[in-house]
Tab-separated table of C-alpha atoms and ligand atoms in Angstrom:
chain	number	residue	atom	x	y	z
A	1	UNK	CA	116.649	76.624	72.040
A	2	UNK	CA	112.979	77.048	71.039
A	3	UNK	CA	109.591	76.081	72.538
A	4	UNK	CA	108.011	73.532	70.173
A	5	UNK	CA	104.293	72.810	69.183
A	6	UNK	CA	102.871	69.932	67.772
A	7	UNK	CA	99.195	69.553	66.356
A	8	UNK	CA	97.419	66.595	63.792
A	9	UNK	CA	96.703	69.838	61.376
A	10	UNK	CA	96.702	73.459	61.836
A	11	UNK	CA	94.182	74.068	65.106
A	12	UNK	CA	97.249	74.102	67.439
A	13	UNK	CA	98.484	77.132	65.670
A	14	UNK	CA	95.728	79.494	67.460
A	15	UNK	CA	97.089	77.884	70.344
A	16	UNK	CA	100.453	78.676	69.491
A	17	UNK	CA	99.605	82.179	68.265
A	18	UNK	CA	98.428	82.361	71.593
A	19	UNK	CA	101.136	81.290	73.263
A	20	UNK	CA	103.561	84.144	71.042
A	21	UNK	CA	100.951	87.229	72.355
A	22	UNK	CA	101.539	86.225	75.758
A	23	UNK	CA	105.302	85.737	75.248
A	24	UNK	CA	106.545	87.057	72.185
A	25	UNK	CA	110.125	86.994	73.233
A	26	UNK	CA	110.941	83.338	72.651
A	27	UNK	CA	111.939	81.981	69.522
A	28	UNK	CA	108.834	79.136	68.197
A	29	UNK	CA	108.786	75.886	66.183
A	30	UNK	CA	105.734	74.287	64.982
A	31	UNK	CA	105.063	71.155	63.455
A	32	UNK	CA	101.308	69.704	61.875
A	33	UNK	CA	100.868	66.970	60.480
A	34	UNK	CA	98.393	67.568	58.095
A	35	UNK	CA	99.341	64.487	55.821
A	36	UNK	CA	97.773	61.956	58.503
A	37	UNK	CA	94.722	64.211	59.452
A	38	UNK	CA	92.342	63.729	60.801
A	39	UNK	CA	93.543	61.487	63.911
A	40	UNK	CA	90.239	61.333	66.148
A	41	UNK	CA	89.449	58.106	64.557
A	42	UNK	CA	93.143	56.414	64.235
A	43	UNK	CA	94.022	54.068	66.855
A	44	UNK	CA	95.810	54.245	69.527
A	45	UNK	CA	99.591	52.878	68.177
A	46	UNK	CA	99.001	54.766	64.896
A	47	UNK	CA	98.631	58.182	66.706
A	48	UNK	CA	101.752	57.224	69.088
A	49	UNK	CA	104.147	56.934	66.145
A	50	UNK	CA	102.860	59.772	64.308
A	51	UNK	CA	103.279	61.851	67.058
A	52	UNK	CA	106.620	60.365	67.758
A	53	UNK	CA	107.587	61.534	64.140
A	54	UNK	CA	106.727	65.162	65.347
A	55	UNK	CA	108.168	65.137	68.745
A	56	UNK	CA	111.542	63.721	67.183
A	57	UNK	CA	111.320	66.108	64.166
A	58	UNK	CA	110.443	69.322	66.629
A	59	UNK	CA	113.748	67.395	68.698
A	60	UNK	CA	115.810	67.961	65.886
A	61	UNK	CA	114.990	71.527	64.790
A	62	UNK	CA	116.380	72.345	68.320
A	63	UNK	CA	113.330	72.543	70.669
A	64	UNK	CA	113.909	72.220	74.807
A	65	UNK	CA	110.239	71.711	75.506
A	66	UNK	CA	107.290	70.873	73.460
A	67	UNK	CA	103.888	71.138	73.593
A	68	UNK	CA	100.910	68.533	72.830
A	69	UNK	CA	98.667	70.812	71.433
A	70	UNK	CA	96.852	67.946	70.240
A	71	UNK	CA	94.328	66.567	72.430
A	72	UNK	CA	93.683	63.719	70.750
A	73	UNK	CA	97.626	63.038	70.776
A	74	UNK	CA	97.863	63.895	74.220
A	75	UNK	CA	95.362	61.725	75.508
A	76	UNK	CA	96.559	58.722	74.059
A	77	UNK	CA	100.727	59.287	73.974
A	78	UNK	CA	101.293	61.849	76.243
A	79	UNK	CA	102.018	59.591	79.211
A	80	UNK	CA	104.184	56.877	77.342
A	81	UNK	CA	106.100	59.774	75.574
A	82	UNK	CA	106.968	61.010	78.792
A	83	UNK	CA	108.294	58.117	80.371
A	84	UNK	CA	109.453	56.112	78.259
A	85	UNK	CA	110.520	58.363	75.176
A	86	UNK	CA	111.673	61.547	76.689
A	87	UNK	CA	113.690	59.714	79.388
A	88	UNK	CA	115.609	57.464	77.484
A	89	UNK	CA	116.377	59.996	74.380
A	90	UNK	CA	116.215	63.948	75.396
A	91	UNK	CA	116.215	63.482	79.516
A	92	UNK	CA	117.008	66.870	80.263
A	93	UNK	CA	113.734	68.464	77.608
A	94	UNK	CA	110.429	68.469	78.636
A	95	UNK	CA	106.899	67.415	76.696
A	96	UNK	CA	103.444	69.207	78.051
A	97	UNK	CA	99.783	68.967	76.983
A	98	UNK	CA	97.131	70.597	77.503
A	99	UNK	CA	94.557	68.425	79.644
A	100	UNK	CA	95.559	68.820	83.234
A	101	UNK	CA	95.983	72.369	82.448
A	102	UNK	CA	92.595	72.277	80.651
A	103	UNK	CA	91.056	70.344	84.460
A	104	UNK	CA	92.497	72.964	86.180
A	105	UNK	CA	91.175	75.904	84.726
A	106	UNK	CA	87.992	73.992	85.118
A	107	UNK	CA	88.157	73.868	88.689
A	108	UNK	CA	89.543	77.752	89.234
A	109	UNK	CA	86.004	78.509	87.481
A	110	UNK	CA	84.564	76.414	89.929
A	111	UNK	CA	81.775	75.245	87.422
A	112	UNK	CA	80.153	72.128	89.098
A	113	UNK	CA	79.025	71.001	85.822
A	114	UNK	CA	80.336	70.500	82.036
A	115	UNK	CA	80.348	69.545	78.902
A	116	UNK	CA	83.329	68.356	76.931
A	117	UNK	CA	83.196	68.411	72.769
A	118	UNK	CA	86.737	66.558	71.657
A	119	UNK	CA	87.214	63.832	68.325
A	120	UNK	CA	86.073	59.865	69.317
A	121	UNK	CA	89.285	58.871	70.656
A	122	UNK	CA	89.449	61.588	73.080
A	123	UNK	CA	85.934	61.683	74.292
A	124	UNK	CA	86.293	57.078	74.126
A	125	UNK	CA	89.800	57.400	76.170
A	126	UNK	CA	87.798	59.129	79.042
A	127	UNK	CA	91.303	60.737	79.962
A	128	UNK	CA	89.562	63.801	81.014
A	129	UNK	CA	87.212	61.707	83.682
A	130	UNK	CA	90.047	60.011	84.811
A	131	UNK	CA	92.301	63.049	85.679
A	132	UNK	CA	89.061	65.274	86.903
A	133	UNK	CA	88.358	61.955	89.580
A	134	UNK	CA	92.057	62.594	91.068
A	135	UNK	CA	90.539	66.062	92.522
A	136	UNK	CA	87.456	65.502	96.006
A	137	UNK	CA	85.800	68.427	94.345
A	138	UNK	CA	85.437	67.399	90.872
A	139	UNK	CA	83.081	69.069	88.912
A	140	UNK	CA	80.240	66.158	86.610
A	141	UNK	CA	81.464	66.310	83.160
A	142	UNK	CA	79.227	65.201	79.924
A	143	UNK	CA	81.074	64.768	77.123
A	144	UNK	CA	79.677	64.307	73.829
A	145	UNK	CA	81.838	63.182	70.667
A	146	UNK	CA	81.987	65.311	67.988
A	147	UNK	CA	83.399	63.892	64.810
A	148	UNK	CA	82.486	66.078	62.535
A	149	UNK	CA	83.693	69.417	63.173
A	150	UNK	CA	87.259	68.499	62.270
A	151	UNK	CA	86.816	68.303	58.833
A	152	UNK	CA	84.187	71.284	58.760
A	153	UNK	CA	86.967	73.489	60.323
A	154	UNK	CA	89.797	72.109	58.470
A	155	UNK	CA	88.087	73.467	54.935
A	156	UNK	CA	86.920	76.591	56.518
A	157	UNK	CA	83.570	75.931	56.890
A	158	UNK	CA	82.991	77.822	60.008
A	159	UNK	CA	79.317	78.473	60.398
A	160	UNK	CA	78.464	75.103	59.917
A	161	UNK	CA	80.914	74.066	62.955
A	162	UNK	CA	79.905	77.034	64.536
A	163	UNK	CA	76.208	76.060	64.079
A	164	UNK	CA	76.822	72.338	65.459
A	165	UNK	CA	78.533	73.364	68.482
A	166	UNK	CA	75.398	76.720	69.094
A	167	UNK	CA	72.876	73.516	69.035
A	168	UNK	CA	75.111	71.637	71.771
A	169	UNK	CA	75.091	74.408	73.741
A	170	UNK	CA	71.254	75.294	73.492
A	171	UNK	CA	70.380	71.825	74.117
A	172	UNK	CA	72.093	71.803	77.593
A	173	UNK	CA	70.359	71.216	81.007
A	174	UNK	CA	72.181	71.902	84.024
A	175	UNK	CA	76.358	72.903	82.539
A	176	UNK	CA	77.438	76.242	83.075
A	177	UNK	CA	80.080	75.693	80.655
A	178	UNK	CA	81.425	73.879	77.730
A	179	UNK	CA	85.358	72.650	77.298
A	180	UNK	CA	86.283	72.826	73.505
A	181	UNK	CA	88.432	70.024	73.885
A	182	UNK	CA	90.065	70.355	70.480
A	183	UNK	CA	92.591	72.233	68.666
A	184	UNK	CA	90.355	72.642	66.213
A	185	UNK	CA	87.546	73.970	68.007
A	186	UNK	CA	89.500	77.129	69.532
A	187	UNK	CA	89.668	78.620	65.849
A	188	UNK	CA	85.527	79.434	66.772
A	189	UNK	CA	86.219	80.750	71.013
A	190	UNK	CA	85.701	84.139	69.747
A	191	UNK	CA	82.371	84.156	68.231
A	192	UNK	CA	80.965	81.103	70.833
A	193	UNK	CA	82.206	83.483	73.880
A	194	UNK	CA	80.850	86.757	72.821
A	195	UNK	CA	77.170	85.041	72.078
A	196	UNK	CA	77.329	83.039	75.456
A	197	UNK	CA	78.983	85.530	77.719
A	198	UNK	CA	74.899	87.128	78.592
A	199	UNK	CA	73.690	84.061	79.794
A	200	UNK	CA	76.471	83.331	81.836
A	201	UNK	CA	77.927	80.250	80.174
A	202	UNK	CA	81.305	79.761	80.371
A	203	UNK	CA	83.398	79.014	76.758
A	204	UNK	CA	86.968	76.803	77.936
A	205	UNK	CA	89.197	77.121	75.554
A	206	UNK	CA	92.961	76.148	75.421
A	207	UNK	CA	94.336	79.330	73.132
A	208	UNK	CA	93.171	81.229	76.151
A	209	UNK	CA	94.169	78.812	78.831
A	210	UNK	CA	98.010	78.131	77.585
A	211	UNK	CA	99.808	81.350	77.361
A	212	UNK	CA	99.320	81.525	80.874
A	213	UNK	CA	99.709	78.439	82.355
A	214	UNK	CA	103.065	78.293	80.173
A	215	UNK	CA	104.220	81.792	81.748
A	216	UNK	CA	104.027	80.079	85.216
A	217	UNK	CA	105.560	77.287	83.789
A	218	UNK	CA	108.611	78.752	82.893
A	219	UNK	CA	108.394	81.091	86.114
A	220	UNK	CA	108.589	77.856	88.086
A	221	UNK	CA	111.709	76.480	86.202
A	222	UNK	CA	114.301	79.383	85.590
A	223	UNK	CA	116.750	76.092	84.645
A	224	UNK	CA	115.112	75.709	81.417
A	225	UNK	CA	113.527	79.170	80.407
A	226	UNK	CA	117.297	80.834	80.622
A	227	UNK	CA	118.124	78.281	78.118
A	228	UNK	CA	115.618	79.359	75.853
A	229	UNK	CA	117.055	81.756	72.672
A	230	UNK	CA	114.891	85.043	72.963
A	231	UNK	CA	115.019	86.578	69.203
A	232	UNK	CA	111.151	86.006	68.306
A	233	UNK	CA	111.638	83.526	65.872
A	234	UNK	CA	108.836	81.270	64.301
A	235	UNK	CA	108.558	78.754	62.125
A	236	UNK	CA	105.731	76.396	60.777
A	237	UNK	CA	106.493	73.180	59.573
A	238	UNK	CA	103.374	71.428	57.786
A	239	UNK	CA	103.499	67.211	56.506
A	240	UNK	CA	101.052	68.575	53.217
A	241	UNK	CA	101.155	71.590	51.799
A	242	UNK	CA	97.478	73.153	50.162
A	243	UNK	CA	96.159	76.150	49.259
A	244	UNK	CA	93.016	76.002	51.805
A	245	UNK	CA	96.002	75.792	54.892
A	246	UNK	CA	97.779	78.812	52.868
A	247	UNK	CA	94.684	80.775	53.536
A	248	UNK	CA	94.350	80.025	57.170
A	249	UNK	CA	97.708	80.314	57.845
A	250	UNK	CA	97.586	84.639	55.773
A	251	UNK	CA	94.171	84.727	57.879
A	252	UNK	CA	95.609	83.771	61.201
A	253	UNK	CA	99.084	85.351	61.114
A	254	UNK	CA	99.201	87.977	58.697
A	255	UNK	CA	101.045	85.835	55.885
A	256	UNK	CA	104.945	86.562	57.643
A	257	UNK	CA	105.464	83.121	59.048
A	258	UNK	CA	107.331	80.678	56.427
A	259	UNK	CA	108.077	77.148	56.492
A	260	UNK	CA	111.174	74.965	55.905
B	301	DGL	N1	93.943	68.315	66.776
B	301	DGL	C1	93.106	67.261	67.237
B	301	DGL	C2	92.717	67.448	68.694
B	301	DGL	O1	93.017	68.446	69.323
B	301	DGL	C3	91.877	67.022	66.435
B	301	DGL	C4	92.022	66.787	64.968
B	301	DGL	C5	92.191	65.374	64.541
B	301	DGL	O2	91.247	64.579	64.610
B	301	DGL	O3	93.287	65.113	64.096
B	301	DGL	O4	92.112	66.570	69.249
């Protein structure tokens, strides 16, 4: 069986490229739906059955445990897919995101003070707040929506992303560190960690917080990673095919992944 990802477009596959680094053995299966991009501004039953249509599809191409890449998707389905989904239909596979492990890493960096970039619906859901308020400690987070860098990223207009995010950054106060809370934004963790790393300001990013906190996963539950098939497969499934996502998709993995 495979692990499965599941993104709104093609951010999740840095994640997922990630994720295949840091355990290449396992075969891979992932699924964007870049018909029905963007979804920061959908609401909230529009994104559930949208990213029911992945999860079931991902499901059906064989996948034991899947992964929200999405924050947007996780932070307004990943609960209710969970429990009442997954239980009724596939008890014995799992479905992750990528927020508590997101808090987590937070807190191991022990930064007493954020800021968190995600679409509207993330940043409006507050889902971050309200799992950071479970911990005594919790560091103050300021989040600030950002809208726009979806589509800047999605057409490969970098800089300009890169740009918006530089003057977010410069305009801070008191945060020691910024969570890209967006598939999307990972694509630019690179470049925004190398110029911040002098000044001490710390660039959270999910492509580099997965890999690991999936390794431990699977440490922790030797039931499900034996059943995993270990013959490096991938595969990319996309809703909308163009020649912009062909690009990114040579760019990002050399051109040897195909889709079915
Ligand atoms: N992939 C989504 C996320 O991580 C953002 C893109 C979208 O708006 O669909 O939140």
């Amino acid at each position: 069986m495979k692990i499965g990802f599941f993104d709104s477009g093609l951010g999740g596959l840095t994640i997922m490229n990630a994720v295949t680094k840091e355990l290449p053995q396992y075969d891979y299966e992932f699924y964007g739906d870049t018909a029905n991009l963007p979804y920061g501004d959908k609401k909230e039953e529009e994104i559930f059955e949208l990213t029911k249509r992945g999860i079931e599809h991902l499901f059906a191409k064989d996948c034991l445990l899947i992964i929200v890449a999405c924050n947007t998707a996780s932070t307004e389905t990943l609960r209710k897919l969970q429990t009442e989904y997954l239980q009724i239909n596939y008890p014995d596979r799992r479905i992750l995101g990528v927020i508590i492990p997101t808090i987590e890493k937070l807190l191991e960096e022990r930064i007493e003070e954020a800021i968190l970039i995600g679409t509207n619906r993330t940043i409006e859901s507050r889902k971050y707040h309200i799992e950071l308020n479970k911990y005594t400690e919790a560091p103050k987070l300021n989040s600030i929506a950002t809208p726009s860098l979806v589509p800047l990223i999605e057409t490969q207009k970098y800089d300009e992303a890169y740009a918006q995010i530089c003057s977010i950054i410069d305009s801070r106060t008191t945060e020691k560190g910024i969570i890209l809370g967006c598939t999307h934004y990972t694509t630019l963790n690179a470049k925004l960690s190398d110029r911040y790393r002098e000044d001490n300001f710390k660039i959270i990013s999910q492509d580099e917080i997965i890999p690991k906190k999936l390794h431990e996963y699977l440490n922790r539950h030797p039931e499900l990673e034996k059943r995993l098939g270990k013959n490096s497969k991938r595969n990319i499934y996309l809703t909308k095919h163009s020649e912009i996502y062909d690009k990114f998709l040579a760019d990002l993995l050399g051109g040897v992944f195909i889709d079915d």
